[in-house]
Amino acid sequence: MEGVVLSANTTTTDPFASTAEAQSDHRLAQEIEQLGDRLKAARQSVGTVIFGQQEVVDQTLITLLCGGHALLIGVPGLAKTRLVESLGTVFGLDERRVQCTPDLMPSDILGSEVLEETDAGKRAFRFIPGPIFSQLLMADEINRASPRTQSALLQAMQERKVTVAGHGHALPEPFHVLATQNPLEQEGTYPLPEAQLDRFLLQIDVGYPDIDAERQMLVATTGAQDSKAESVLTAQELMDAQQLVRRVPVGESVVEAILQLVRNGRPETSTIPEVPEQVTWGPGPRASQALMLAVRARALMEGRFAPSVDDVLELAHPILRHRMALTFAARAEGQVLDALIDRLCQPLQ
């Protein structure tokens, strides 16, 4: 581990750590190693159901380990729904799905109060929870929901509670939203506000599987028996893992790499000539926070005791692609955001 090591809460520069600190570091290393083995089993369990999408699976697992939400973008038929169902099974989470449509109302997701009359003749309101009261919610084609419904969902994602008729209702723990978008058929859709996209930890682009994975998929999914994922962790163990992620130490070089990457994406502070010319707005501090958590989770998932700059490079695209926007002139010239993010990564390679 290079340079000064930054833990989640403290900075250690004394090479002669006390016995208590040494024991604490040893326990942390043991916990990371043990959880790395469990997460390896979780990846394998999901891999028995999802073929040829290992990067997508890993990025979704990172989202859950960070306690965040993810936006999955891909054409139909790429197993996005099946992925969410499998993750619910693997982590022992209560999983539900909502198909978003233009006439979907906020109460259809959040829940509503109904007036009931008791046997004694008294009337009282009773709250009936909506599907958002689950630990893993899939919001399918979120861009087809109206802005009013989108805002209700996004607010609940941020505050982790809902307010109905003036009464607050806490959402279950852990709580994660995996929303999907179909890049096709944009007519009649309501694109998510650019400022609200920041609430998603990662934007995960789901592509087509390669030929070997698709061949394996054909054989496995059209037979008499359909394979299913197996439970590996419980919801409480996932929450414990989320706390462990925040205790993973981060080297000074990784912190500097995160700062350099994010600040170079802003036209006001970038040292890369293309950025002021092509970017209309860049990533905010929440991008740095998301990247800091995500690199810790990726290291932990692979059983490593600390993240590296390679983790920063691997996660740059899903962290930044929904937190930046190209100018109209850049888009007219055929520029794409992924190519610009590649340019931001070059000084770190």
mmCIF file of C-alpha atoms in Angstrom:
data_model
loop_
_atom_site.group_PDB
_atom_site.id
_atom_site.type_symbol
_atom_site.label_atom_id
_atom_site.label_comp_id
_atom_site.label_asym_id
_atom_site.label_seq_id
_atom_site.Cartn_x
_atom_site.Cartn_y
_atom_site.Cartn_z
ATOM 1 C CA MET A 1 0.000 0.000 0.000
ATOM 2 C CA GLU A 2 1.690 3.122 -1.217
ATOM 3 C CA GLY A 3 2.114 6.446 0.557
ATOM 4 C CA VAL A 4 0.048 7.554 3.487
ATOM 5 C CA VAL A 5 -2.931 5.329 4.121
ATOM 6 C CA LEU A 6 -6.292 7.039 4.574
ATOM 7 C CA SER A 7 -8.887 5.006 6.418
ATOM 8 C CA ALA A 8 -12.567 5.868 6.451
ATOM 9 C CA ASN A 9 -12.189 8.053 9.534
ATOM 10 C CA THR A 10 -8.510 8.548 10.395
ATOM 11 C CA THR A 11 -5.136 9.280 8.839
ATOM 12 C CA THR A 12 -2.196 7.180 10.007
ATOM 13 C CA THR A 13 1.327 8.471 9.505
ATOM 14 C CA ASP A 14 3.072 6.857 12.489
ATOM 15 C CA PRO A 15 4.983 3.754 11.302
ATOM 16 C CA PHE A 16 5.025 2.388 14.858
ATOM 17 C CA ALA A 17 1.361 1.608 15.289
ATOM 18 C CA SER A 18 0.205 0.533 18.700
ATOM 19 C CA THR A 19 -0.685 -3.077 19.475
ATOM 20 C CA ALA A 20 -4.369 -2.224 19.530
ATOM 21 C CA GLU A 21 -4.123 -0.624 16.084
ATOM 22 C CA ALA A 22 -2.219 -3.622 14.745
ATOM 23 C CA GLN A 23 -4.895 -5.983 16.075
ATOM 24 C CA SER A 24 -7.610 -3.811 14.565
ATOM 25 C CA ASP A 25 -5.868 -3.861 11.170
ATOM 26 C CA HIS A 26 -5.519 -7.656 11.425
ATOM 27 C CA ARG A 27 -9.236 -8.055 12.148
ATOM 28 C CA LEU A 28 -10.079 -5.755 9.242
ATOM 29 C CA ALA A 29 -7.889 -7.803 6.907
ATOM 30 C CA GLN A 30 -9.608 -11.003 8.069
ATOM 31 C CA GLU A 31 -13.062 -9.517 7.512
ATOM 32 C CA ILE A 32 -12.106 -8.331 4.020
ATOM 33 C CA GLU A 33 -10.724 -11.749 3.118
ATOM 34 C CA GLN A 34 -13.784 -13.582 4.425
ATOM 35 C CA LEU A 35 -16.224 -11.264 2.700
ATOM 36 C CA GLY A 36 -14.220 -11.497 -0.519
ATOM 37 C CA ASP A 37 -14.790 -15.264 -0.508
ATOM 38 C CA ARG A 38 -18.534 -14.795 0.096
ATOM 39 C CA LEU A 39 -18.803 -12.253 -2.691
ATOM 40 C CA LYS A 40 -16.929 -14.565 -5.041
ATOM 41 C CA ALA A 41 -19.581 -17.199 -4.329
ATOM 42 C CA ALA A 42 -22.288 -14.587 -4.958
ATOM 43 C CA ARG A 43 -20.785 -13.721 -8.350
ATOM 44 C CA GLN A 44 -20.678 -17.407 -9.260
ATOM 45 C CA SER A 45 -24.288 -17.892 -8.199
ATOM 46 C CA VAL A 46 -25.465 -14.991 -10.378
ATOM 47 C CA GLY A 47 -23.249 -16.317 -13.189
ATOM 48 C CA THR A 48 -25.277 -19.554 -13.324
ATOM 49 C CA VAL A 49 -28.258 -17.477 -14.475
ATOM 50 C CA ILE A 50 -26.772 -14.444 -16.264
ATOM 51 C CA PHE A 51 -24.449 -15.293 -19.154
ATOM 52 C CA GLY A 52 -21.851 -13.054 -20.774
ATOM 53 C CA GLN A 53 -22.556 -9.981 -18.651
ATOM 54 C CA GLN A 54 -19.849 -10.260 -15.997
ATOM 55 C CA GLU A 55 -18.993 -6.568 -16.081
ATOM 56 C CA VAL A 56 -22.659 -5.663 -15.647
ATOM 57 C CA VAL A 57 -23.005 -8.126 -12.770
ATOM 58 C CA ASP A 58 -19.879 -6.778 -11.068
ATOM 59 C CA GLN A 59 -20.973 -3.163 -11.381
ATOM 60 C CA THR A 60 -24.410 -4.020 -9.986
ATOM 61 C CA LEU A 61 -22.810 -5.822 -7.052
ATOM 62 C CA ILE A 62 -20.615 -2.773 -6.448
ATOM 63 C CA THR A 63 -23.768 -0.636 -6.351
ATOM 64 C CA LEU A 64 -25.313 -2.856 -3.682
ATOM 65 C CA LEU A 65 -22.096 -2.951 -1.637
ATOM 66 C CA CYS A 66 -22.025 0.858 -1.669
ATOM 67 C CA GLY A 67 -25.656 1.053 -0.579
ATOM 68 C CA GLY A 68 -26.571 2.947 -3.738
ATOM 69 C CA HIS A 69 -28.897 2.812 -6.738
ATOM 70 C CA ALA A 70 -28.100 1.999 -10.366
ATOM 71 C CA LEU A 71 -29.471 2.933 -13.777
ATOM 72 C CA LEU A 72 -29.246 0.080 -16.299
ATOM 73 C CA ILE A 73 -29.510 1.072 -19.952
ATOM 74 C CA GLY A 74 -29.920 -1.529 -22.674
ATOM 75 C CA VAL A 75 -32.243 -2.870 -25.340
ATOM 76 C CA PRO A 76 -34.917 -5.425 -24.392
ATOM 77 C CA GLY A 77 -33.989 -9.068 -23.883
ATOM 78 C CA LEU A 78 -30.625 -8.603 -22.168
ATOM 79 C CA ALA A 79 -31.705 -10.175 -18.842
ATOM 80 C CA LYS A 80 -31.978 -6.957 -16.847
ATOM 81 C CA THR A 81 -35.108 -8.168 -15.041
ATOM 82 C CA ARG A 82 -33.595 -11.589 -14.482
ATOM 83 C CA LEU A 83 -30.488 -9.956 -13.027
ATOM 84 C CA VAL A 84 -32.544 -8.104 -10.419
ATOM 85 C CA GLU A 85 -34.464 -11.244 -9.514
ATOM 86 C CA SER A 86 -31.231 -13.201 -9.149
ATOM 87 C CA LEU A 87 -29.643 -10.533 -6.945
ATOM 88 C CA GLY A 88 -32.693 -10.593 -4.712
ATOM 89 C CA THR A 89 -32.260 -14.341 -4.281
ATOM 90 C CA VAL A 90 -28.494 -14.240 -3.778
ATOM 91 C CA PHE A 91 -28.654 -11.537 -1.087
ATOM 92 C CA GLY A 92 -31.901 -12.678 0.510
ATOM 93 C CA LEU A 93 -33.663 -9.403 -0.321
ATOM 94 C CA ASP A 94 -37.373 -8.736 -0.702
ATOM 95 C CA GLU A 95 -37.501 -7.932 -4.416
ATOM 96 C CA ARG A 96 -40.325 -6.277 -6.348
ATOM 97 C CA ARG A 97 -40.805 -4.884 -9.843
ATOM 98 C CA VAL A 98 -42.767 -1.919 -11.181
ATOM 99 C CA GLN A 99 -43.454 -1.482 -14.888
ATOM 100 C CA CYS A 100 -43.448 2.277 -15.475
ATOM 101 C CA THR A 101 -46.077 3.743 -17.779
ATOM 102 C CA PRO A 102 -47.225 7.335 -18.459
ATOM 103 C CA ASP A 103 -50.400 6.827 -16.380
ATOM 104 C CA LEU A 104 -48.546 5.433 -13.358
ATOM 105 C CA MET A 105 -49.297 7.641 -10.357
ATOM 106 C CA PRO A 106 -46.985 8.308 -7.375
ATOM 107 C CA SER A 107 -49.440 6.499 -5.095
ATOM 108 C CA ASP A 108 -49.089 3.379 -7.267
ATOM 109 C CA ILE A 109 -45.457 3.200 -6.139
ATOM 110 C CA LEU A 110 -45.464 4.842 -2.716
ATOM 111 C CA GLY A 111 -48.799 3.607 -1.396
ATOM 112 C CA SER A 112 -51.928 5.396 -0.207
ATOM 113 C CA GLU A 113 -54.281 5.785 2.717
ATOM 114 C CA VAL A 114 -57.754 4.223 2.675
ATOM 115 C CA LEU A 115 -60.684 5.001 4.927
ATOM 116 C CA GLU A 116 -61.863 1.985 6.884
ATOM 117 C CA GLU A 117 -64.745 1.485 9.257
ATOM 118 C CA THR A 118 -64.292 -0.745 12.285
ATOM 119 C CA ASP A 119 -66.889 -3.109 13.745
ATOM 120 C CA ALA A 120 -67.578 -0.469 16.395
ATOM 121 C CA GLY A 121 -68.553 2.019 13.700
ATOM 122 C CA LYS A 122 -65.438 4.161 13.965
ATOM 123 C CA ARG A 123 -63.699 5.355 10.857
ATOM 124 C CA ALA A 124 -59.950 5.685 10.494
ATOM 125 C CA PHE A 125 -57.367 5.928 7.760
ATOM 126 C CA ARG A 126 -55.021 2.997 7.183
ATOM 127 C CA PHE A 127 -51.842 3.248 5.134
ATOM 128 C CA ILE A 128 -51.386 0.555 2.488
ATOM 129 C CA PRO A 129 -47.706 0.403 1.470
ATOM 130 C CA GLY A 130 -46.819 0.412 -2.210
ATOM 131 C CA PRO A 131 -44.180 -1.697 -3.963
ATOM 132 C CA ILE A 132 -41.450 0.775 -2.971
ATOM 133 C CA PHE A 133 -41.538 -0.808 0.482
ATOM 134 C CA SER A 134 -39.134 -3.514 -0.579
ATOM 135 C CA GLN A 135 -35.406 -3.993 -0.202
ATOM 136 C CA LEU A 136 -34.708 -4.241 -3.931
ATOM 137 C CA LEU A 137 -37.027 -2.409 -6.308
ATOM 138 C CA MET A 138 -36.789 -2.665 -10.068
ATOM 139 C CA ALA A 139 -38.278 0.369 -11.822
ATOM 140 C CA ASP A 140 -38.589 -0.944 -15.368
ATOM 141 C CA GLU A 141 -38.338 1.713 -18.116
ATOM 142 C CA ILE A 142 -38.307 4.588 -15.645
ATOM 143 C CA ASN A 143 -38.256 7.109 -18.490
ATOM 144 C CA ARG A 144 -41.828 6.087 -19.391
ATOM 145 C CA ALA A 145 -43.169 7.300 -16.039
ATOM 146 C CA SER A 146 -44.447 10.864 -15.766
ATOM 147 C CA PRO A 147 -42.190 13.515 -14.189
ATOM 148 C CA ARG A 148 -44.478 13.577 -11.164
ATOM 149 C CA THR A 149 -43.994 9.849 -10.537
ATOM 150 C CA GLN A 150 -40.276 10.046 -11.298
ATOM 151 C CA SER A 151 -39.814 12.826 -8.740
ATOM 152 C CA ALA A 152 -41.647 10.836 -6.057
ATOM 153 C CA LEU A 153 -39.404 7.829 -6.702
ATOM 154 C CA LEU A 154 -36.203 9.881 -6.840
ATOM 155 C CA GLN A 155 -37.093 11.665 -3.605
ATOM 156 C CA ALA A 156 -37.674 8.351 -1.852
ATOM 157 C CA MET A 157 -34.325 7.081 -3.178
ATOM 158 C CA GLN A 158 -32.539 10.039 -1.622
ATOM 159 C CA GLU A 159 -34.398 10.333 1.685
ATOM 160 C CA ARG A 160 -35.137 6.594 2.143
ATOM 161 C CA LYS A 161 -38.601 7.413 3.389
ATOM 162 C CA VAL A 162 -41.929 8.457 1.928
ATOM 163 C CA THR A 163 -44.478 10.970 3.159
ATOM 164 C CA VAL A 164 -48.153 10.265 2.526
ATOM 165 C CA ALA A 165 -50.889 12.522 3.899
ATOM 166 C CA GLY A 166 -48.363 14.267 6.116
ATOM 167 C CA HIS A 167 -47.119 11.079 7.757
ATOM 168 C CA GLY A 168 -43.583 9.788 7.196
ATOM 169 C CA HIS A 169 -42.946 6.102 6.582
ATOM 170 C CA ALA A 170 -39.399 4.749 6.686
ATOM 171 C CA LEU A 171 -38.350 2.416 3.889
ATOM 172 C CA PRO A 172 -36.910 -0.997 4.758
ATOM 173 C CA GLU A 173 -33.165 -1.527 5.104
ATOM 174 C CA PRO A 174 -31.268 -2.112 2.969
ATOM 175 C CA PHE A 175 -33.071 -0.221 0.201
ATOM 176 C CA HIS A 176 -31.906 -0.206 -3.406
ATOM 177 C CA VAL A 177 -33.477 0.863 -6.685
ATOM 178 C CA LEU A 178 -32.304 -0.627 -9.966
ATOM 179 C CA ALA A 179 -33.979 1.380 -12.712
ATOM 180 C CA THR A 180 -33.858 0.437 -16.382
ATOM 181 C CA GLN A 181 -34.098 2.469 -19.555
ATOM 182 C CA ASN A 182 -34.650 1.304 -23.095
ATOM 183 C CA PRO A 183 -32.588 3.395 -25.552
ATOM 184 C CA LEU A 184 -35.085 2.542 -28.297
ATOM 185 C CA GLU A 185 -38.532 4.074 -28.880
ATOM 186 C CA GLN A 186 -37.984 7.426 -27.195
ATOM 187 C CA GLU A 187 -41.297 8.823 -28.459
ATOM 188 C CA GLY A 188 -43.658 9.594 -25.601
ATOM 189 C CA THR A 189 -41.030 9.170 -22.896
ATOM 190 C CA TYR A 190 -39.968 11.552 -20.143
ATOM 191 C CA PRO A 191 -36.159 11.704 -19.898
ATOM 192 C CA LEU A 192 -34.903 11.898 -16.339
ATOM 193 C CA PRO A 193 -33.791 15.422 -15.364
ATOM 194 C CA GLU A 194 -30.035 15.726 -15.776
ATOM 195 C CA ALA A 195 -29.681 17.073 -12.240
ATOM 196 C CA GLN A 196 -31.552 14.047 -10.850
ATOM 197 C CA LEU A 197 -29.386 11.463 -12.613
ATOM 198 C CA ASP A 198 -26.770 12.180 -9.951
ATOM 199 C CA ARG A 199 -28.868 10.192 -7.476
ATOM 200 C CA PHE A 200 -27.809 6.996 -9.243
ATOM 201 C CA LEU A 201 -24.431 5.757 -8.097
ATOM 202 C CA LEU A 202 -23.649 4.103 -11.440
ATOM 203 C CA GLN A 203 -25.016 4.166 -14.956
ATOM 204 C CA ILE A 204 -24.508 0.648 -16.252
ATOM 205 C CA ASP A 205 -24.656 0.163 -20.018
ATOM 206 C CA VAL A 206 -25.861 -3.361 -20.841
ATOM 207 C CA GLY A 207 -24.548 -4.617 -24.169
ATOM 208 C CA TYR A 208 -25.018 -7.795 -26.163
ATOM 209 C CA PRO A 209 -23.256 -10.980 -24.950
ATOM 210 C CA ASP A 210 -20.447 -12.484 -26.998
ATOM 211 C CA ILE A 211 -21.054 -15.557 -29.157
ATOM 212 C CA ASP A 212 -19.818 -18.099 -26.582
ATOM 213 C CA ALA A 213 -22.026 -16.680 -23.850
ATOM 214 C CA GLU A 214 -25.019 -16.557 -26.180
ATOM 215 C CA ARG A 215 -24.425 -20.180 -27.181
ATOM 216 C CA GLN A 216 -24.347 -21.169 -23.513
ATOM 217 C CA MET A 217 -27.508 -19.139 -22.928
ATOM 218 C CA LEU A 218 -29.366 -20.932 -25.723
ATOM 219 C CA VAL A 219 -28.653 -24.332 -24.212
ATOM 220 C CA ALA A 220 -29.293 -23.360 -20.582
ATOM 221 C CA THR A 221 -32.530 -21.407 -21.002
ATOM 222 C CA THR A 222 -34.456 -23.544 -23.485
ATOM 223 C CA GLY A 223 -34.205 -26.913 -21.747
ATOM 224 C CA ALA A 224 -36.673 -28.686 -19.496
ATOM 225 C CA GLN A 225 -35.111 -27.251 -16.340
ATOM 226 C CA ASP A 226 -34.310 -23.600 -15.796
ATOM 227 C CA SER A 227 -31.292 -22.791 -13.632
ATOM 228 C CA LYS A 228 -31.787 -20.564 -10.582
ATOM 229 C CA ALA A 229 -29.434 -18.583 -8.404
ATOM 230 C CA GLU A 230 -28.831 -19.733 -4.833
ATOM 231 C CA SER A 231 -28.869 -17.638 -1.687
ATOM 232 C CA VAL A 232 -25.374 -16.738 -0.462
ATOM 233 C CA LEU A 233 -25.811 -13.817 1.947
ATOM 234 C CA THR A 234 -28.626 -12.384 4.031
ATOM 235 C CA ALA A 235 -29.905 -8.815 4.055
ATOM 236 C CA GLN A 236 -28.156 -8.202 7.388
ATOM 237 C CA GLU A 237 -24.870 -9.541 6.026
ATOM 238 C CA LEU A 238 -25.215 -7.173 3.058
ATOM 239 C CA MET A 239 -25.639 -4.229 5.438
ATOM 240 C CA ASP A 240 -22.583 -5.398 7.391
ATOM 241 C CA ALA A 241 -20.660 -5.531 4.106
ATOM 242 C CA GLN A 242 -21.763 -1.972 3.302
ATOM 243 C CA GLN A 243 -20.268 -0.826 6.601
ATOM 244 C CA LEU A 244 -17.077 -2.754 5.892
ATOM 245 C CA VAL A 245 -16.721 -1.008 2.523
ATOM 246 C CA ARG A 246 -16.402 2.325 4.318
ATOM 247 C CA ARG A 247 -13.588 0.932 6.485
ATOM 248 C CA VAL A 248 -11.422 -0.193 3.557
ATOM 249 C CA PRO A 249 -8.242 1.966 3.569
ATOM 250 C CA VAL A 250 -7.458 4.085 0.524
ATOM 251 C CA GLY A 251 -3.952 5.086 -0.539
ATOM 252 C CA GLU A 252 -3.029 8.714 -1.164
ATOM 253 C CA SER A 253 -2.315 8.051 -4.834
ATOM 254 C CA VAL A 254 -5.862 6.733 -5.324
ATOM 255 C CA VAL A 255 -7.375 9.800 -3.643
ATOM 256 C CA GLU A 256 -5.313 12.067 -5.901
ATOM 257 C CA ALA A 257 -6.324 10.050 -8.977
ATOM 258 C CA ILE A 258 -10.011 10.471 -8.100
ATOM 259 C CA LEU A 259 -9.628 14.208 -7.590
ATOM 260 C CA GLN A 260 -7.657 14.636 -10.810
ATOM 261 C CA LEU A 261 -10.157 12.624 -12.854
ATOM 262 C CA VAL A 262 -13.247 14.420 -11.569
ATOM 263 C CA ARG A 263 -11.790 17.935 -11.608
ATOM 264 C CA ASN A 264 -10.489 17.412 -15.143
ATOM 265 C CA GLY A 265 -14.063 16.690 -16.184
ATOM 266 C CA ARG A 266 -15.171 20.217 -15.221
ATOM 267 C CA PRO A 267 -14.689 23.013 -17.790
ATOM 268 C CA GLU A 268 -13.765 25.458 -15.005
ATOM 269 C CA THR A 269 -10.891 23.412 -13.536
ATOM 270 C CA SER A 270 -9.793 21.083 -16.331
ATOM 271 C CA THR A 271 -6.233 20.977 -17.600
ATOM 272 C CA ILE A 272 -7.306 19.043 -20.701
ATOM 273 C CA PRO A 273 -7.931 21.392 -23.676
ATOM 274 C CA GLU A 274 -10.864 19.410 -25.079
ATOM 275 C CA VAL A 275 -12.972 19.696 -21.939
ATOM 276 C CA PRO A 276 -13.787 23.452 -21.965
ATOM 277 C CA GLU A 277 -14.556 23.155 -25.669
ATOM 278 C CA GLN A 278 -16.797 20.071 -25.495
ATOM 279 C CA VAL A 279 -18.340 19.892 -21.996
ATOM 280 C CA THR A 280 -21.273 22.066 -20.984
ATOM 281 C CA TRP A 281 -21.317 20.882 -17.339
ATOM 282 C CA GLY A 282 -19.084 18.487 -15.487
ATOM 283 C CA PRO A 283 -19.282 16.119 -12.521
ATOM 284 C CA GLY A 284 -19.859 17.554 -9.059
ATOM 285 C CA PRO A 285 -18.408 16.480 -5.703
ATOM 286 C CA ARG A 286 -20.926 13.645 -5.503
ATOM 287 C CA ALA A 287 -19.035 11.995 -8.357
ATOM 288 C CA SER A 288 -15.867 11.992 -6.240
ATOM 289 C CA GLN A 289 -17.761 10.514 -3.308
ATOM 290 C CA ALA A 290 -19.327 7.847 -5.502
ATOM 291 C CA LEU A 291 -15.962 6.940 -7.019
ATOM 292 C CA MET A 292 -14.330 6.761 -3.585
ATOM 293 C CA LEU A 293 -16.964 4.292 -2.388
ATOM 294 C CA ALA A 294 -17.047 2.306 -5.617
ATOM 295 C CA VAL A 295 -13.269 1.664 -5.768
ATOM 296 C CA ARG A 296 -13.386 0.439 -2.164
ATOM 297 C CA ALA A 297 -16.238 -1.925 -3.015
ATOM 298 C CA ARG A 298 -14.443 -3.241 -6.115
ATOM 299 C CA ALA A 299 -11.310 -3.983 -4.113
ATOM 300 C CA LEU A 300 -13.324 -5.700 -1.401
ATOM 301 C CA MET A 301 -15.251 -7.749 -3.958
ATOM 302 C CA GLU A 302 -11.968 -9.069 -5.321
ATOM 303 C CA GLY A 303 -10.588 -9.794 -1.836
ATOM 304 C CA ARG A 304 -7.970 -7.023 -1.963
ATOM 305 C CA PHE A 305 -7.141 -4.977 1.111
ATOM 306 C CA ALA A 306 -7.026 -1.601 -0.660
ATOM 307 C CA PRO A 307 -8.090 -0.156 -4.036
ATOM 308 C CA SER A 308 -5.646 0.885 -6.743
ATOM 309 C CA VAL A 309 -5.613 3.449 -9.547
ATOM 310 C CA ASP A 310 -6.711 0.642 -11.889
ATOM 311 C CA ASP A 311 -9.997 0.509 -9.959
ATOM 312 C CA VAL A 312 -10.461 4.225 -10.608
ATOM 313 C CA LEU A 313 -9.923 3.693 -14.344
ATOM 314 C CA GLU A 314 -12.298 0.713 -14.452
ATOM 315 C CA LEU A 315 -15.119 2.640 -12.787
ATOM 316 C CA ALA A 316 -14.614 6.017 -14.466
ATOM 317 C CA HIS A 317 -17.190 5.397 -17.191
ATOM 318 C CA PRO A 318 -20.154 4.156 -15.089
ATOM 319 C CA ILE A 319 -19.498 6.912 -12.529
ATOM 320 C CA LEU A 320 -19.086 9.834 -14.942
ATOM 321 C CA ARG A 321 -21.203 9.077 -18.009
ATOM 322 C CA HIS A 322 -24.442 10.324 -16.396
ATOM 323 C CA ARG A 323 -22.787 13.199 -14.540
ATOM 324 C CA MET A 324 -21.444 15.067 -17.582
ATOM 325 C CA ALA A 325 -22.954 16.546 -20.728
ATOM 326 C CA LEU A 326 -21.459 17.494 -24.069
ATOM 327 C CA THR A 327 -22.185 20.810 -25.718
ATOM 328 C CA PHE A 328 -24.507 20.943 -28.700
ATOM 329 C CA ALA A 329 -21.560 21.785 -30.967
ATOM 330 C CA ALA A 330 -19.606 18.727 -29.755
ATOM 331 C CA ARG A 331 -22.578 16.427 -30.366
ATOM 332 C CA ALA A 332 -23.085 17.937 -33.812
ATOM 333 C CA GLU A 333 -19.473 17.100 -34.644
ATOM 334 C CA GLY A 334 -20.063 13.473 -33.684
ATOM 335 C CA GLN A 335 -18.260 13.532 -30.345
ATOM 336 C CA VAL A 336 -19.336 10.930 -27.772
ATOM 337 C CA LEU A 337 -19.014 11.098 -24.019
ATOM 338 C CA ASP A 338 -17.268 7.738 -23.608
ATOM 339 C CA ALA A 339 -14.411 8.929 -25.841
ATOM 340 C CA LEU A 340 -14.021 12.045 -23.723
ATOM 341 C CA ILE A 341 -13.933 9.982 -20.512
ATOM 342 C CA ASP A 342 -11.191 7.875 -22.113
ATOM 343 C CA ARG A 343 -9.296 11.106 -22.645
ATOM 344 C CA LEU A 344 -9.760 12.017 -18.968
ATOM 345 C CA CYS A 345 -8.297 8.648 -17.973
ATOM 346 C CA GLN A 346 -5.147 8.987 -20.113
ATOM 347 C CA PRO A 347 -3.093 11.003 -17.568
ATOM 348 C CA LEU A 348 -3.721 8.276 -14.949
ATOM 349 C CA GLN A 349 -2.565 5.372 -17.099
#
